[in-house]
Structure formats: structure tokens, C-alpha cells
Amino acid sequence: MGETTQHFVLLLLCLSGLVHSSAAFVFWTAVVDISYYNNITNDTEENFCECGVYGQNARVETTSGIVVLPRDDPKGCHPDTVYNWTSSPWIALVKRGSCNFSEKIIAAVEQGASGVVVYNADGTGNSTSHMSHPEAAGVVAIMIGNIQGMEIVKLVNNGTDVYMTIDVGSPHGPWITSYWLYFLSLAFFIVTTASIAYFVFISANRLYNLRMHKRSERKLRSEAKKAIGRLQVRNLKRDDEITNSEAHMCAVCIEAYKVGDVVTVLTCDHIFHKACIEPWLLERRTCPMCKCDILKALGVEEESKDSITTTLPQDATVITVAGGDSLFEVPLTEPVRSDPERQQHRYDNRAFEGDTEGRE
């Protein structure tokens, strides 16, 4: 696993608050890369190692510049400490001791340093510790070992220009191990993959159901067209009772029948304007009055109709219509009833009563 992945996982965990209680124990190492021109060999020497440690309050990012030492005090504690450098960027190299880390860092930054490197006290070898500098937060500041720091100081004091690059290393802490990072990374990718797979499955399932629904609707629409073609169609004449009273009207458009109107007689013997009922039947395939299934009544097979789930209201919605001297209710929606006889009596088409009596 690459370092970039480890950094990403750690950052994700920190942002999510999962390691909030352990954040104080996490520290970042720094890769220190120095290069200088060797006057003896006439070659450019370059040395780098992951031997620095970012301060607890430091800005963990990359910086670079010429290494500069404080003029009088190698520990750089005095606020008026002078650094013998006017160009930029440059990195201050100071020794540990005499004052706290914040004072050293502030004194160097006020002089224009882009970063501060503190090398450990004498007798500590190349060991380092975790600097705490809350008063100088947000500065690229690291600590390196005493031996390495003294070698750089010796080069600078001999008049050698030492160029240093500080780069971000890797996270460390008592709770961070390679196996733990592997586990977290694996868990992260498994959860992400599962989420994507679930999303793809749900999307594909919805798309499939939508496609099947449209296919079923097209088939039912085609069957409805065939059924409509088999229904009785006739023109209303002057002797038709339903043309002689405004009380008789089409339940779809709520308009009275007139002589010359073209009407369609459904299998349930209810009458409607042909121009009104055909679009209705193409969409709903049932009688607006009694909910009689026109396709089933005509013996048309509807294999795909069972796959379409329709939620019907519990109560019928009706409107009161005034026609002549009478008031009667016209249903807008009507639930399916288990008793066909009750349906017929409740939604009796008055416009058709006279017509049936004439035929009898």
C-alpha cells in the first residue's frame, strides 16, 4: 500500500471523528533532503532521510530554502535574533534549549523564515522528541537529531550554502500500525464497493421494473384498442330519450347528449360520448360508472395486467350535478367492489334506462 493511501485513510478517520480521542498521540515524520556543493570533490552532495518529526502544532506540509543560522545565539531565543540572510525562501536552523519552542519559531518567522528546524540538545545523538508550540501554530516546524543538526551547522559555518527541502513523511502513533492501516483501508474499500454495487443493483432493478411496466402498458393499450373496436357505436336520434333531457349526460365530460352525437355503448350497457370514452378506455380500460373491466368482458387475454399494481381509494369521490329539475351524483373515482350486483344498482345509468325499456 502506498503512502498516499495511508495518508488518505488517516485523514478520513480524523475528519470523521473516529480517532478524536487518539489524535493527540499521532505525529508525522518529515523527510529531510539537503544538498550542497562540495568544494573538495567539485560535486553536488545530496543526503535525505526520514529523520525529522513535525511539531504537534506545526503545519504539516512541504517547504524548502537555504539553511540559515542565527547570528549570535545558536538557540535563537531572543526576540531580536538576527539571521544572516536577506533572500528568500530560507529555513532557520536553531538548537534546542534556553527557551521554549514557540519563542524560537516566532523569532525566526518574524525575520521571514519559511520554516524552522530545531536540532536536539547535545548528548542526545540523533534522537528527537515531539515539540509543542501552541503560541506558534500553523508554521512548518520540525525537529531533527543533534548529530545531523551539527553536521549542517558545520557546513554553513564553513561558508557552504546548504539547500534543504522538508517533505511530509508518514503518520505514527501508539494506535497506528501497518496492519491496522491495511485493515482500515480494506474495510473502506469494501464498504465503498458494496455501496456502489447496491446502488447499481437498485438502479438496474428500477430500470428493469420501469421497462416491464411500460411494456405491459403498451400491450394493454394495444389490447384496449382492439376491444374498443368491438364496442357498439351509434348516432343519437331525436327519438332517443337521452337527447330530450339535460338530466342525461356523459359521465366523462359532464355534458348533456344532443341529437347527432356519436356515442359508444360499453359491455355493461353504459353510454358515453365516443370522443370521451375512447381516451378513457385506452388509459384505464374500465367503465367510469361501474368499473366494469372492458377487456375481461370481451374475453381479451391480459397476461401482463397482473404485474401492474394499482392502489385504489377507499372511498368514492362524487360530484353533485344539476340537470333539469333533478339532482344526481356522478362518481369521479370508485373502489372495486366484491359485489357486482351492488355496483350495478349503485351506478345505474339513467340515460340508458329509457333506451333499454324501448328495446324490451
Coordinates of C-alpha atoms in Angstrom, one line a residue:
M1 CA 0.0 0.0 0.0
G2 CA 1.4 3.4 -1.0
E3 CA 1.9 6.3 1.4
T4 CA -0.7 8.3 -0.3
T5 CA -3.4 5.8 0.6
Q6 CA -2.2 5.7 4.2
H7 CA -2.4 9.5 4.4
F8 CA -5.9 9.5 2.9
V9 CA -7.2 6.9 5.3
L10 CA -5.8 8.7 8.3
L11 CA -7.2 12.0 7.1
L12 CA -10.6 10.4 6.6
L13 CA -10.6 8.9 10.0
C14 CA -9.5 12.2 11.7
L15 CA -12.2 14.1 9.8
S16 CA -14.9 11.6 10.7
G17 CA -14.0 11.9 14.4
L18 CA -13.3 8.2 14.8
V19 CA -9.9 8.8 16.3
H20 CA -10.6 12.1 18.0
S21 CA -9.5 10.7 21.4
S22 CA -6.3 9.4 19.9
A23 CA -5.4 12.5 17.8
A24 CA -3.1 13.9 20.4
F25 CA -0.9 10.8 20.1
V26 CA -0.5 11.0 16.4
F27 CA 2.6 12.6 14.9
W28 CA 4.0 12.9 11.4
T29 CA 7.6 12.3 10.4
A30 CA 9.4 14.6 8.0
V31 CA 11.7 13.7 5.1
V32 CA 14.7 16.0 5.3
D33 CA 16.6 16.4 2.0
I34 CA 19.8 18.5 2.0
S35 CA 22.1 19.3 -0.9
Y36 CA 25.3 21.4 -1.2
Y37 CA 28.3 21.9 -3.4
N38 CA 31.4 20.1 -2.2
N39 CA 34.4 22.3 -3.0
I40 CA 36.8 19.4 -2.4
T41 CA 35.2 16.9 -4.8
N42 CA 33.6 19.6 -7.0
D43 CA 30.4 17.6 -6.9
T44 CA 27.0 18.3 -5.5
E45 CA 26.3 16.3 -2.5
E46 CA 22.8 15.2 -1.6
N47 CA 21.5 13.4 1.5
F48 CA 18.0 12.7 2.6
C49 CA 16.3 10.7 5.3
E50 CA 13.0 10.4 7.0
C51 CA 14.6 11.6 10.3
G52 CA 12.6 14.7 11.2
V53 CA 9.4 15.0 13.3
Y54 CA 6.8 17.7 12.8
G55 CA 5.8 19.7 15.9
Q56 CA 2.4 19.0 17.4
N57 CA 1.2 22.4 16.4
A58 CA 3.0 22.6 13.1
R59 CA 1.6 22.9 9.6
V60 CA 2.2 19.5 8.1
E61 CA 3.3 20.4 4.5
T62 CA 6.3 20.8 2.3
T63 CA 8.7 23.7 2.3
S64 CA 12.3 24.4 1.1
G65 CA 15.0 27.0 1.2
I66 CA 18.6 27.9 2.1
V67 CA 19.6 26.9 5.7
V68 CA 20.3 30.0 7.8
L69 CA 21.8 30.1 11.3
P70 CA 21.1 32.8 13.9
R71 CA 24.0 35.3 14.1
D72 CA 24.8 35.4 17.9
D73 CA 22.7 32.8 19.7
P74 CA 22.6 29.3 18.1
K75 CA 19.4 28.7 20.1
G76 CA 17.6 31.7 18.6
C77 CA 15.7 32.5 21.8
H78 CA 15.9 36.3 21.8
P79 CA 13.1 38.2 20.1
D80 CA 15.6 40.4 18.3
T81 CA 17.6 37.4 17.0
V82 CA 19.2 38.3 13.6
Y83 CA 19.6 35.8 10.8
N84 CA 22.4 36.5 8.2
W85 CA 20.2 36.1 5.2
T86 CA 18.2 38.6 3.1
S87 CA 17.0 36.5 0.2
S88 CA 14.0 34.1 0.3
P89 CA 13.0 31.4 0.8
W90 CA 15.1 30.3 3.7
I91 CA 14.9 27.9 6.6
A92 CA 16.1 28.7 10.1
L93 CA 18.2 26.1 11.9
V94 CA 18.3 26.6 15.7
K95 CA 19.4 24.5 18.6
R96 CA 17.2 23.2 21.4
G97 CA 17.4 24.8 24.8
S98 CA 17.3 28.0 26.9
C99 CA 13.7 28.9 25.8
N100 CA 10.5 27.1 24.7
F101 CA 9.9 26.1 21.1
S102 CA 7.3 28.7 20.4
E103 CA 9.8 31.5 21.2
K104 CA 12.4 30.1 18.8
I105 CA 9.8 29.6 16.0
I106 CA 8.3 33.1 16.4
A107 CA 11.7 34.8 16.4
A108 CA 12.6 33.1 13.1
V109 CA 9.3 33.6 11.4
E110 CA 9.2 37.3 12.2
Q111 CA 12.6 37.5 10.3
G112 CA 11.0 35.9 7.3
A113 CA 11.8 32.2 7.6
S114 CA 9.6 29.8 5.6
G115 CA 10.2 27.0 8.0
V116 CA 12.1 26.3 11.3
V117 CA 14.3 23.3 12.0
V118 CA 15.2 22.6 15.7
Y119 CA 18.1 20.2 16.3
N120 CA 18.2 18.3 19.6
A121 CA 20.4 19.2 22.5
D122 CA 24.0 17.9 22.9
G123 CA 24.4 14.3 24.0
T124 CA 21.1 13.1 22.6
G125 CA 22.6 11.5 19.5
N126 CA 20.1 11.5 16.6
S127 CA 17.0 11.1 18.9
T128 CA 14.1 13.5 18.6
S129 CA 11.0 14.4 20.6
H130 CA 7.6 15.8 19.9
M131 CA 7.7 19.6 20.0
S132 CA 4.8 21.5 21.5
H133 CA 4.5 25.1 20.3
P134 CA 0.9 26.3 20.7
E135 CA 1.9 30.0 20.5
A136 CA 3.5 29.4 17.1
A137 CA 0.9 27.2 15.5
G138 CA 0.5 26.9 11.7
V139 CA 4.2 27.1 10.9
V140 CA 6.2 24.4 9.2
A141 CA 8.5 23.4 12.1
I142 CA 10.3 20.1 12.6
M143 CA 12.9 18.6 15.0
I144 CA 16.0 16.6 13.9
G145 CA 18.7 14.8 15.8
N146 CA 21.7 16.6 17.3
I147 CA 24.3 14.8 15.2
Q148 CA 22.6 15.6 11.9
G149 CA 22.0 19.2 13.0
M150 CA 25.6 19.8 14.0
E151 CA 26.8 18.5 10.6
I152 CA 24.6 21.0 8.8
V153 CA 25.8 23.8 11.2
K154 CA 29.4 22.9 10.4
L155 CA 28.8 23.2 6.7
V156 CA 27.1 26.5 7.0
N157 CA 29.8 27.9 9.3
N158 CA 32.4 26.9 6.7
G159 CA 30.6 29.1 4.1
T160 CA 28.8 26.3 2.3
D161 CA 25.3 27.1 1.0
V162 CA 23.1 24.2 2.2
Y163 CA 19.7 23.8 0.4
M164 CA 17.1 21.9 2.5
T165 CA 13.7 20.5 1.5
I166 CA 11.2 19.4 4.2
D167 CA 8.6 16.9 2.9
V168 CA 5.8 15.1 4.7
G169 CA 6.6 11.6 5.8
S170 CA 4.2 9.2 7.4
P171 CA 1.9 9.1 10.4
H172 CA 2.9 7.4 13.6
G173 CA 1.3 6.8 16.9
P174 CA 0.6 4.1 19.5
W175 CA -2.6 3.0 17.9
I176 CA -1.3 3.1 14.3
T177 CA 0.3 0.0 12.8
S178 CA 0.7 -1.2 9.3
Y179 CA -1.8 -4.0 9.9
W180 CA -4.3 -1.5 11.3
L181 CA -3.9 0.8 8.3
Y182 CA -4.3 -2.2 6.0
F183 CA -7.5 -3.3 7.8
L184 CA -9.0 0.2 7.7
S185 CA -8.1 0.6 4.0
L186 CA -9.6 -2.8 3.2
A187 CA -12.7 -2.0 5.2
F188 CA -13.1 1.4 3.5
F189 CA -12.8 -0.1 0.0
I190 CA -15.2 -3.0 0.9
V191 CA -17.8 -0.6 2.2
T192 CA -17.4 1.7 -0.9
T193 CA -17.6 -1.2 -3.3
A194 CA -20.6 -2.6 -1.6
S195 CA -22.4 0.8 -1.6
I196 CA -21.7 1.2 -5.3
A197 CA -22.8 -2.3 -6.1
Y198 CA -26.0 -1.8 -4.1
F199 CA -26.7 1.5 -5.9
V200 CA -26.1 -0.2 -9.3
F201 CA -28.4 -3.1 -8.3
I202 CA -31.2 -0.8 -7.2
S203 CA -30.9 1.4 -10.3
A204 CA -30.8 -1.6 -12.6
N205 CA -33.8 -3.2 -10.8
R206 CA -35.8 0.0 -11.0
L207 CA -34.9 0.4 -14.7
Y208 CA -36.0 -3.2 -15.4
N209 CA -39.3 -2.7 -13.5
L210 CA -40.0 0.5 -15.3
R211 CA -39.2 -1.1 -18.7
M212 CA -41.5 -4.1 -17.9
H213 CA -44.2 -1.7 -16.7
K214 CA -44.0 0.3 -19.9
R215 CA -44.1 -2.9 -21.9
S216 CA -47.2 -4.1 -20.0
E217 CA -48.8 -0.7 -20.6
R218 CA -48.1 -0.8 -24.3
K219 CA -49.6 -4.3 -24.5
L220 CA -52.7 -3.4 -22.5
R221 CA -53.1 -0.3 -24.6
S222 CA -52.9 -2.4 -27.8
E223 CA -55.5 -4.8 -26.4
A224 CA -57.7 -1.9 -25.4
K225 CA -57.6 -0.6 -28.9
K226 CA -58.8 -4.0 -30.2
A227 CA -61.5 -4.0 -27.6
I228 CA -62.7 -0.5 -28.4
G229 CA -63.1 -1.5 -32.0
R230 CA -65.6 -4.2 -30.9
L231 CA -67.8 -1.9 -28.9
Q232 CA -71.2 -0.7 -30.3
V233 CA -71.1 2.8 -31.7
R234 CA -74.3 4.7 -32.8
N235 CA -75.5 8.2 -33.5
L236 CA -78.2 9.7 -31.3
K237 CA -81.5 10.5 -32.9
R238 CA -84.4 12.8 -32.0
D239 CA -86.4 9.9 -30.6
D240 CA -83.7 8.8 -28.2
E241 CA -84.8 9.7 -24.7
I242 CA -81.3 10.7 -23.5
T243 CA -81.4 13.7 -26.0
N244 CA -84.6 15.1 -24.6
S245 CA -83.4 16.0 -21.1
E246 CA -80.4 17.7 -19.7
A247 CA -80.5 15.3 -16.8
H248 CA -78.9 12.7 -19.1
M249 CA -75.3 13.5 -19.7
C250 CA -71.9 11.9 -20.3
A251 CA -70.2 11.0 -17.0
V252 CA -66.8 11.7 -18.5
C253 CA -67.3 15.3 -19.9
I254 CA -70.4 16.1 -17.8
E255 CA -72.2 17.4 -20.9
A256 CA -75.8 16.6 -22.0
Y257 CA -76.4 14.4 -25.0
K258 CA -77.5 16.1 -28.2
V259 CA -79.0 14.8 -31.5
G260 CA -76.2 13.7 -33.8
D261 CA -73.8 12.9 -31.0
V262 CA -71.7 9.7 -31.6
V263 CA -71.9 7.5 -28.5
T264 CA -70.3 4.2 -27.5
V265 CA -72.2 1.5 -25.6
L266 CA -69.9 -0.4 -23.3
T267 CA -70.3 -4.1 -22.4
C268 CA -72.0 -3.0 -19.1
D269 CA -74.6 -1.1 -21.2
H270 CA -73.4 2.4 -20.0
I271 CA -73.3 5.0 -22.7
F272 CA -70.7 7.8 -23.2
H273 CA -69.6 10.1 -25.9
K274 CA -67.3 8.2 -28.3
A275 CA -64.7 11.0 -28.2
C276 CA -64.7 11.0 -24.4
I277 CA -64.8 7.3 -23.6
E278 CA -62.1 6.1 -26.0
P279 CA -59.2 8.0 -24.4
W280 CA -60.5 7.0 -21.1
L281 CA -60.5 3.3 -22.0
L282 CA -57.0 3.5 -23.5
E283 CA -55.7 4.6 -20.1
R284 CA -58.0 2.8 -17.7
R285 CA -59.7 0.1 -19.6
T286 CA -62.7 0.2 -17.2
C287 CA -66.1 1.8 -17.2
P288 CA -66.2 5.2 -15.5
M289 CA -69.5 4.4 -13.9
C290 CA -69.3 0.8 -12.7
K291 CA -65.6 0.0 -13.1
C292 CA -66.5 -3.0 -15.3
D293 CA -63.3 -4.4 -16.9
I294 CA -63.9 -4.0 -20.6
L295 CA -61.1 -6.3 -21.7
K296 CA -62.2 -9.1 -19.5
A297 CA -65.8 -8.7 -20.5
L298 CA -64.8 -9.0 -24.2
G299 CA -62.7 -12.1 -23.4
V300 CA -59.4 -10.4 -24.3
E301 CA -56.4 -12.1 -22.6
E302 CA -54.5 -9.8 -20.2
E303 CA -51.5 -11.8 -19.2
S304 CA -49.4 -8.8 -18.2
K305 CA -52.1 -7.0 -16.3
D306 CA -51.4 -8.8 -13.1
S307 CA -47.9 -7.3 -13.0
I308 CA -49.3 -3.8 -12.6
T309 CA -50.2 -2.8 -9.0
T310 CA -52.9 -0.2 -8.7
T311 CA -53.8 1.5 -5.4
L312 CA -57.4 2.4 -5.3
P313 CA -59.0 4.9 -2.9
Q314 CA -61.1 3.5 0.0
D315 CA -64.0 6.0 -0.6
A316 CA -65.6 7.1 -3.9
T317 CA -65.4 10.8 -4.7
V318 CA -68.6 12.1 -6.3
I319 CA -69.9 15.5 -7.5
T320 CA -73.5 16.6 -7.5
V321 CA -74.8 17.6 -10.9
A322 CA -78.0 19.6 -11.5
G323 CA -79.9 18.6 -14.6
G324 CA -83.4 19.9 -15.2
D325 CA -85.4 19.5 -12.1
S326 CA -83.2 16.7 -10.7
L327 CA -80.0 16.4 -8.7
F328 CA -77.9 13.3 -9.0
E329 CA -74.3 12.3 -8.1
V330 CA -71.6 11.5 -10.7
P331 CA -68.6 9.4 -9.4
L332 CA -65.1 10.6 -10.1
T333 CA -63.4 7.6 -8.6
E334 CA -64.9 4.4 -7.3
P335 CA -63.3 1.5 -5.5
V336 CA -63.6 -2.0 -6.8
R337 CA -66.5 -3.8 -5.1
S338 CA -66.7 -7.5 -4.5
D339 CA -70.4 -7.5 -5.2
P340 CA -71.2 -6.9 -8.9
E341 CA -74.9 -6.6 -8.2
R342 CA -74.3 -3.8 -5.7
Q343 CA -72.2 -1.9 -8.3
Q344 CA -74.9 -2.2 -10.9
H345 CA -77.6 -0.8 -8.6
R346 CA -75.4 2.0 -7.2
Y347 CA -74.2 3.3 -10.6
D348 CA -77.3 2.8 -12.7
N349 CA -77.1 4.9 -15.9
R350 CA -80.4 6.8 -16.1
A351 CA -79.6 7.8 -19.6
F352 CA -79.7 4.1 -20.6
E353 CA -82.9 3.2 -18.8
G354 CA -85.2 4.6 -21.4
D355 CA -83.2 3.0 -24.2
T356 CA -83.4 -0.5 -22.6
E357 CA -87.1 -0.1 -21.9
G358 CA -87.7 0.7 -25.6
R359 CA -85.8 -2.4 -26.6
E360 CA -87.8 -4.6 -24.3

